[in-house]
Coordinates of C-alpha atoms in Angstrom, one line a residue:
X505 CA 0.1 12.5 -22.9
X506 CA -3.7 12.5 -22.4
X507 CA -5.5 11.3 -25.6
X508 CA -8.2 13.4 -27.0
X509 CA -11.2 11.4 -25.5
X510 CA -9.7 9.7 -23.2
X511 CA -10.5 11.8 -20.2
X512 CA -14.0 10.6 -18.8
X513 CA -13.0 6.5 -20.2
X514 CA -10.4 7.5 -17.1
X515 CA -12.5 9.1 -14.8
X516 CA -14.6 5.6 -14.8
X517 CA -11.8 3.7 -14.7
X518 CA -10.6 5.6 -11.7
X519 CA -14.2 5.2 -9.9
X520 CA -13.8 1.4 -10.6
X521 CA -10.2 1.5 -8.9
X522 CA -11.5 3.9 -5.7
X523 CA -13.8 0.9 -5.1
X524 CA -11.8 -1.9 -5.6
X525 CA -9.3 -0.3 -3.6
X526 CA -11.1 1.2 -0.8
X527 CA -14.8 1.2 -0.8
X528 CA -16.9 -0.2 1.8
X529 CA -19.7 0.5 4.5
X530 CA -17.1 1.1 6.9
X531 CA -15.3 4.2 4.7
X532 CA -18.7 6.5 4.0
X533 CA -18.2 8.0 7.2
X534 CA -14.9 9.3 6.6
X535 CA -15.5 11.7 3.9
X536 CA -14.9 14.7 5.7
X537 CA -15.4 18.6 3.7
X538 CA -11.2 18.7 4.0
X539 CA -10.9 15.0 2.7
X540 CA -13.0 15.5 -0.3
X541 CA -11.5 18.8 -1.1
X542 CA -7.8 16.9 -1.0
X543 CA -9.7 14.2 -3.2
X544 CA -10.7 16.9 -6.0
X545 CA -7.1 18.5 -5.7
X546 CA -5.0 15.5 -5.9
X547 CA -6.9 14.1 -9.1
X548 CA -6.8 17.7 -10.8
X549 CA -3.5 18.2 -10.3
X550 CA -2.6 14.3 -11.8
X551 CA -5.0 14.5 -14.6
X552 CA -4.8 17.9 -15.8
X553 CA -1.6 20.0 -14.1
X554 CA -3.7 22.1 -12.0
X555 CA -1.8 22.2 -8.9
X556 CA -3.1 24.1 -6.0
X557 CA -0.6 25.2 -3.0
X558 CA -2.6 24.5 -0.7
X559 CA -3.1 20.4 -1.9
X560 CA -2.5 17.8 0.6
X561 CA -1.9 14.1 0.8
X562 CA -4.7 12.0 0.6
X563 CA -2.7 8.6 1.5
X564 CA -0.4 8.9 4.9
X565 CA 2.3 6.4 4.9
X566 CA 3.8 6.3 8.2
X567 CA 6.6 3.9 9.0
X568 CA 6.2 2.5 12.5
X569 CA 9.0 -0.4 12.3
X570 CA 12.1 -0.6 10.7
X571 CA 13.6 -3.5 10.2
X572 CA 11.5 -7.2 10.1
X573 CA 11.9 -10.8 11.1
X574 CA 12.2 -12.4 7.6
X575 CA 14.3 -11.7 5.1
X576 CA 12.0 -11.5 1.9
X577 CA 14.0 -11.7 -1.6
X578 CA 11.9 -8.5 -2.5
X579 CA 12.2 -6.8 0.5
X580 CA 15.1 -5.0 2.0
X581 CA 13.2 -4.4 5.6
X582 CA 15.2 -7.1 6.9
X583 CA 18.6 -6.1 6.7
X584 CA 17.8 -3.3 8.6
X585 CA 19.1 -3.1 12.0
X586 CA 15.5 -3.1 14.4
X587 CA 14.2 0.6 15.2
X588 CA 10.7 1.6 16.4
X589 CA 8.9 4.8 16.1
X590 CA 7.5 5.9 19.4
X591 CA 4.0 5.9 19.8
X592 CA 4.2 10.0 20.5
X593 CA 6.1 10.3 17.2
X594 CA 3.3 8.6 15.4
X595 CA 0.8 10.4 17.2
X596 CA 2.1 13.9 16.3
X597 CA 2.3 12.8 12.5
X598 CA -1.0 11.6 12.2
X599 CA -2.3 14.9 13.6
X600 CA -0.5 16.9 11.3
X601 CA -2.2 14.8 8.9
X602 CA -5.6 14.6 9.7
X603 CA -7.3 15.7 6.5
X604 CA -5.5 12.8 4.6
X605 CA -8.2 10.1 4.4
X606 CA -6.0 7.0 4.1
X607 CA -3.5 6.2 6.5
X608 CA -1.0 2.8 6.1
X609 CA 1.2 2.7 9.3
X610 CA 4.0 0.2 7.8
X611 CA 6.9 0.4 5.5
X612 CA 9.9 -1.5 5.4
X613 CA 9.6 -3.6 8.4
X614 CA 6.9 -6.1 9.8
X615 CA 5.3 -3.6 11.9
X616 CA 3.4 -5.8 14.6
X617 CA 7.5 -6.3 16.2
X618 CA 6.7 -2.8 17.3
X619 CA 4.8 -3.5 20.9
X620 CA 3.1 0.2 20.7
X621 CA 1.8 -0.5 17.3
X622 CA -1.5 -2.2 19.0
X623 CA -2.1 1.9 20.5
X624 CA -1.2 3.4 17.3
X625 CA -4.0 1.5 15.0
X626 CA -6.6 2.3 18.0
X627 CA -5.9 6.2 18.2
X628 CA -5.5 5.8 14.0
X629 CA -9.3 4.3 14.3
X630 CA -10.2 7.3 16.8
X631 CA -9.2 9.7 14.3
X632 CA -11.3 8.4 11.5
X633 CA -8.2 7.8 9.0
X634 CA -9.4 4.2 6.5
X635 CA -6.6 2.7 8.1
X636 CA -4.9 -0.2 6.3
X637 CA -2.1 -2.8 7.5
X638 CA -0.2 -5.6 5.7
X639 CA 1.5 -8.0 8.2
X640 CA 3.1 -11.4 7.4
X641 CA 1.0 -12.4 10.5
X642 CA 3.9 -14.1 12.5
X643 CA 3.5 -12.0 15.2
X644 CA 0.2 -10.9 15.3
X645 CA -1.7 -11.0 18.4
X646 CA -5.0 -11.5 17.2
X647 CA -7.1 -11.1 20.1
X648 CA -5.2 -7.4 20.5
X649 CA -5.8 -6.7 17.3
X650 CA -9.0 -6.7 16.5
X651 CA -10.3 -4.5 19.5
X652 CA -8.4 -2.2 17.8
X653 CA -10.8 -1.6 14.8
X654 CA -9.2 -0.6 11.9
X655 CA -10.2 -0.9 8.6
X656 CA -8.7 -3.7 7.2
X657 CA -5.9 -6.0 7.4
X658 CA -3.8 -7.8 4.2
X659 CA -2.0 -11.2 5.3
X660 CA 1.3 -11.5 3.1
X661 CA 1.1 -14.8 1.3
X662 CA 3.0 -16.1 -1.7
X663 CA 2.8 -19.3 -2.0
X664 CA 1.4 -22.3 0.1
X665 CA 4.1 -24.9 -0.4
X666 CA 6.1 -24.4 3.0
X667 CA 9.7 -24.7 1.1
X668 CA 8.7 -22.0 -1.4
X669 CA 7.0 -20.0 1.2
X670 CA 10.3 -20.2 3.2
X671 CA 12.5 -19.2 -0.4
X672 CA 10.9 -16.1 -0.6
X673 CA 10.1 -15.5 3.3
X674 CA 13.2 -16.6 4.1
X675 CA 12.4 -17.1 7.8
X676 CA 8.7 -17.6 7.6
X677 CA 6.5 -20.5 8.3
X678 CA 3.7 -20.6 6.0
X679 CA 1.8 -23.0 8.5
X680 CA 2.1 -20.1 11.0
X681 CA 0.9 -17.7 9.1
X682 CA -2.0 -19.5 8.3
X683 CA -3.1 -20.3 11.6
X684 CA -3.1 -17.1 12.3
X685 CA -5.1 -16.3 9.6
X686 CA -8.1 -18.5 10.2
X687 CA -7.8 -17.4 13.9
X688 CA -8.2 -13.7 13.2
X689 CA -11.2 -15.1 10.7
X690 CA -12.7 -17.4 13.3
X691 CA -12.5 -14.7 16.2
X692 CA -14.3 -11.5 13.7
X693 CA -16.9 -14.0 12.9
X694 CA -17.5 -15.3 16.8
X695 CA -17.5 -11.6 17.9
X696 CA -19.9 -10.7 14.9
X697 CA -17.5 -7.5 13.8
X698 CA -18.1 -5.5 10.4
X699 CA -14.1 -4.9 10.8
X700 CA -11.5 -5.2 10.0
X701 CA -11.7 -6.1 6.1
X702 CA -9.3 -9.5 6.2
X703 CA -7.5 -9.6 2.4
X704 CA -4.7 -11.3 1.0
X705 CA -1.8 -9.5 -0.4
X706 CA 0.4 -11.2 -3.1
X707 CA 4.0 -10.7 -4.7
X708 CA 4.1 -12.4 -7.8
X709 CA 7.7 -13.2 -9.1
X710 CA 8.2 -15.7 -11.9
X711 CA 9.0 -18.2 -8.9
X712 CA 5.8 -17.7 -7.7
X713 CA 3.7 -17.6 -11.1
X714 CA 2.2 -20.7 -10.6
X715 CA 0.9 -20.5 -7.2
X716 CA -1.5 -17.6 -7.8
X717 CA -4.5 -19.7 -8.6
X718 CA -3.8 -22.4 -5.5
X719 CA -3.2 -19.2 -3.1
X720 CA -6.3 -17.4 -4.3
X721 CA -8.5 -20.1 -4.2
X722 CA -7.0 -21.4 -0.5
X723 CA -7.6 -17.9 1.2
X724 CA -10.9 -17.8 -0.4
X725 CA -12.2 -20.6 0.8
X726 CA -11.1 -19.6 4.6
X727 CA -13.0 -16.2 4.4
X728 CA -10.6 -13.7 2.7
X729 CA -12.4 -10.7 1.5
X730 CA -10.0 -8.9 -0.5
X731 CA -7.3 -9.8 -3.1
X732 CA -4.5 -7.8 -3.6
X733 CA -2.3 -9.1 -6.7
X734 CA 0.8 -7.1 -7.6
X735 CA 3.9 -7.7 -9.3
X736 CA 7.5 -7.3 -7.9
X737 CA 8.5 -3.8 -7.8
X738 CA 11.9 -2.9 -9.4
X739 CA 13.3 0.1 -10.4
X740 CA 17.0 1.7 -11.1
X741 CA 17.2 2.6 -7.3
X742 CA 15.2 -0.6 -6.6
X743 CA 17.0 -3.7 -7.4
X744 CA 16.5 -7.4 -6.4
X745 CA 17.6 -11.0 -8.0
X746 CA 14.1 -12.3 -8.4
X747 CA 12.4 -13.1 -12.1
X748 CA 10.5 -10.3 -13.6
X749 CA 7.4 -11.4 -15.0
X750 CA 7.2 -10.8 -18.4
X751 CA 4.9 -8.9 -21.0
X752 CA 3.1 -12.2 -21.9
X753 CA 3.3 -13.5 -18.3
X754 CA 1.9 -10.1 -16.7
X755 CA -1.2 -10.8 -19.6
X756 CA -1.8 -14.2 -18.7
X757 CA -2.5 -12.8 -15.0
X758 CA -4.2 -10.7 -15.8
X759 CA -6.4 -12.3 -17.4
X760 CA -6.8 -14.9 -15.2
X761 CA -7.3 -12.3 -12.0
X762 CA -10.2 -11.0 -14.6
X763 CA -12.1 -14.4 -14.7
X764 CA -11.8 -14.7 -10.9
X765 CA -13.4 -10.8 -10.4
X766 CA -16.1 -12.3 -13.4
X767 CA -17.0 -14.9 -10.1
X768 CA -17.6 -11.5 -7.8
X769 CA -14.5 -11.4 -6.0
X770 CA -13.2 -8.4 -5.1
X771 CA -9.3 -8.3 -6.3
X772 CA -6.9 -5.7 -7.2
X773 CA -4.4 -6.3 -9.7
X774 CA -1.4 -4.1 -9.6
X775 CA 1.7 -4.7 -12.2
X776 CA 5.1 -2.8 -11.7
X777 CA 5.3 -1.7 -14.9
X778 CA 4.7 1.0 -17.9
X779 CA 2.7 -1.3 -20.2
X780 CA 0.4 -2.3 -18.0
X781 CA -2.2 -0.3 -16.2
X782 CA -3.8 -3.0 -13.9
X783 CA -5.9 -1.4 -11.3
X784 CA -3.5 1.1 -10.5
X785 CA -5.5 4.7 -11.5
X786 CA -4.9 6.2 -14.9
X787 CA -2.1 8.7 -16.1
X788 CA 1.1 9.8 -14.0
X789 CA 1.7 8.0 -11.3
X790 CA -1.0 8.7 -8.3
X791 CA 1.8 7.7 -5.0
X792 CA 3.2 10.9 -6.5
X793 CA -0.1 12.7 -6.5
X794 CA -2.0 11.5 -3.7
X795 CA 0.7 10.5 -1.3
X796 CA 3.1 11.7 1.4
X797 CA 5.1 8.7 3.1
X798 CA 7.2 9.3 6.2
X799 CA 10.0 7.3 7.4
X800 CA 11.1 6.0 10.9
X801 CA 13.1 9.3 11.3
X802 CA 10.2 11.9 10.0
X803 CA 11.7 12.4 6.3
X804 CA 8.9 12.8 3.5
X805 CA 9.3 11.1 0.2
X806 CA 6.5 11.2 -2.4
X807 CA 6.6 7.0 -2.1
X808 CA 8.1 4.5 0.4
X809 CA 9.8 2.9 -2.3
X810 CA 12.5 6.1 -2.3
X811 CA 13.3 5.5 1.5
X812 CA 15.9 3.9 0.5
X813 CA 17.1 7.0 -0.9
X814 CA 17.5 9.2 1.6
X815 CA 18.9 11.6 -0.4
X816 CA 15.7 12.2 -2.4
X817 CA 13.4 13.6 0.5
X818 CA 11.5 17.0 0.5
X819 CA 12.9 17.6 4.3
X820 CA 11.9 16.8 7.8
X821 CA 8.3 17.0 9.0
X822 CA 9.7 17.4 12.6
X823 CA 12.1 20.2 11.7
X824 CA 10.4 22.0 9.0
X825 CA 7.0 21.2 8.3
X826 CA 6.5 24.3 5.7
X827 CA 9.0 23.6 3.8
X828 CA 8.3 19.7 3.7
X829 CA 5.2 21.0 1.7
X830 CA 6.6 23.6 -0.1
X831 CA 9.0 21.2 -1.7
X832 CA 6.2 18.8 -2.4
X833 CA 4.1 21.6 -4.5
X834 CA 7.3 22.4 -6.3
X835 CA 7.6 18.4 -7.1
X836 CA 3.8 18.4 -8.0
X837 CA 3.9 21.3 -10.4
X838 CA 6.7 20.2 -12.7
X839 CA 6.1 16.6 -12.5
X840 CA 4.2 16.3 -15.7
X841 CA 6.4 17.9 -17.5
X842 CA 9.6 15.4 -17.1
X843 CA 10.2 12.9 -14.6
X844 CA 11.6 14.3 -11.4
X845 CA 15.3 13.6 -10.9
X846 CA 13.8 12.0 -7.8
X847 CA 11.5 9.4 -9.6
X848 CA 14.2 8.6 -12.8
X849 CA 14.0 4.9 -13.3
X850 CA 10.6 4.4 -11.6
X851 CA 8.2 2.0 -13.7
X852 CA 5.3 3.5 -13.3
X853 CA 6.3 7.3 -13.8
X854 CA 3.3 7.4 -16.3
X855 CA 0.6 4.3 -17.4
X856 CA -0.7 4.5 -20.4

């Protein structure tokens, strides 16, 4: 699938992503010998089949909450009956992790419900992991929080307009959520912190189209640093009754995400889809590659989008670490050959 010339236009585009995505004063130090090594294996492996045995995840997803306080019409997380990952669990995860350089302690539940997750994010920060969060900030204790010195922070936001905001965050309050975003903004620039990066994450659904330039343009204007813009995920084992965005509609974003990054902001546009690459990096799809996500109970799936299918897991890091691994390598090595059973009706299996 990889065009004849094609290979270093992707290696730039790639760079350009890694930025967007990632780069900042606060991540140089986190380049470790192992880190870059998982780096070089990961992309080798995605871009040109040559899988190692001994590659490793570069992105840890780790859910710490299951289960959430709204009921988001593109989220499942809240029909989930509440459990919490202990913070012992977490810590014995992240350690048999350590090489992996990003680390996102969420999945399918607002994780801040969790009242250990305040001493996970600071022994995340002591190990070194870029450490990133997205809360829908309507539990957040901000003062907490930022002692904890993680990397960055994304406040879920999809619209402004209260009723809309309460249609799709079915429980939220909009006006709560912004408070406590201009808090955490107010109390990083009092205490004069570097951290953590404060950006803006954003679902866009065709009932939400509209808002993107109001929403942008409001959490701009507060102090939001980052902008991450992606499209609804849905896939065969991934359904939900919200509007798609079409072809034309996923153009007219982006193009108007490109005239905002034309003004310097920093924004990451991600689409759910196979004919459109976005930011997202090049070729098969890099969760595959790059990522090991580990649910409330300790299964591994390539992706948190599959915890919804149990059944699709390469085993138990708790009961049998080895062959957790093992199973991932087999995954790896055949999965530019055909989609993997695991991944049929995925969107972004391969882009273009």
């Amino acid at each position: 699938m990889i065009k004849e010339g094609m290979f270093i236009k992707d290696i730039i585009h790639d760079i350009k992503t890694f930025r967007t995505k990632s780069f900042s004063s606060n991540s140089i130090g986190k380049f470790t010998p192992k880190r870059l090594q998982n780096f070089i294996k990961s992309y080798l492996a995605k871009n040109l089949g040559i899988v190692s045995q001994a590659i490793r995840p570069i992105t840890l997803f780790i859910e710490t909450m299951r289960g959430c306080n709204f009921k988001c019409v593109m989220c499942r997380a809240g029909d989930f009956p509440k459990e919490y990952l202990s913070f012992d669990k977490f810590r014995k995860t992240a350690d048999m992790f350590s090489d992996s350089f990003f680390l996102f302690p969420y999945a399918a539940g607002e994780p801040f419900l969790n009242r250990e997750f305040y001493n996970m994010l600071k022994y995340a920060s002591s190990k070194n992991f870029y450490t990133f969060v997205t809360s829908n900030f309507s539990v957040i204790d901000v003062e907490k929080f930022i002692e904890t010195q993680i990397d960055e922070i994304a406040v879920s936001i999809d619209s402004l307009n209260p009723e809309k905001f309460r249609k799709i965050r079915v429980n939220g309050d909009i006006n709560l959520v912004v408070r406590n975003l201009k808090k955490l903004i107010d109390l990083k620039r009092k205490k004069n912190y570097k951290k953590p990066t404060i950006s803006l994450k954003m679902v866009v659904m065709r009932e939400n189209l509209e808002d993107v330039e109001e929403v942008i343009n409001f959490c701009a204007s507060l102090g939001v640093e980052k902008f991450y813009i992606e499209t609804v995920f849905v896939a065969e084992f991934y359904q939900f009754d919200v509007g798609i965005p079409s072809k034309q509609e996923i153009n007219y974003l982006k193009n108007l995400l490109q005239e905002y990054k034309s003004q310097g902001l920093k924004i990451r546009f991600s689409p759910f889809c196979s004919f459109e690459k976005g930011d997202f990096f090049s070729g098969f799809c890099h969760f595959a590659f790059s990522s090991l996500a580990i649910d409330i109970y300790g299964n591994a799936f390539p992706c948190c989008f599959l915890f919804v299918r149990p059944e699709r897991s390469f085993g138990n890091v708790f009961d049998d670490l080895g062959g957790v691994m093992k199973r991932r390598y087999e995954f790896l090595r055949n999965f530019r050959k055909k989609i993997p059973d695991i991944c049929k009706g995925c969107p972004i299996y391969y882009k273009p």
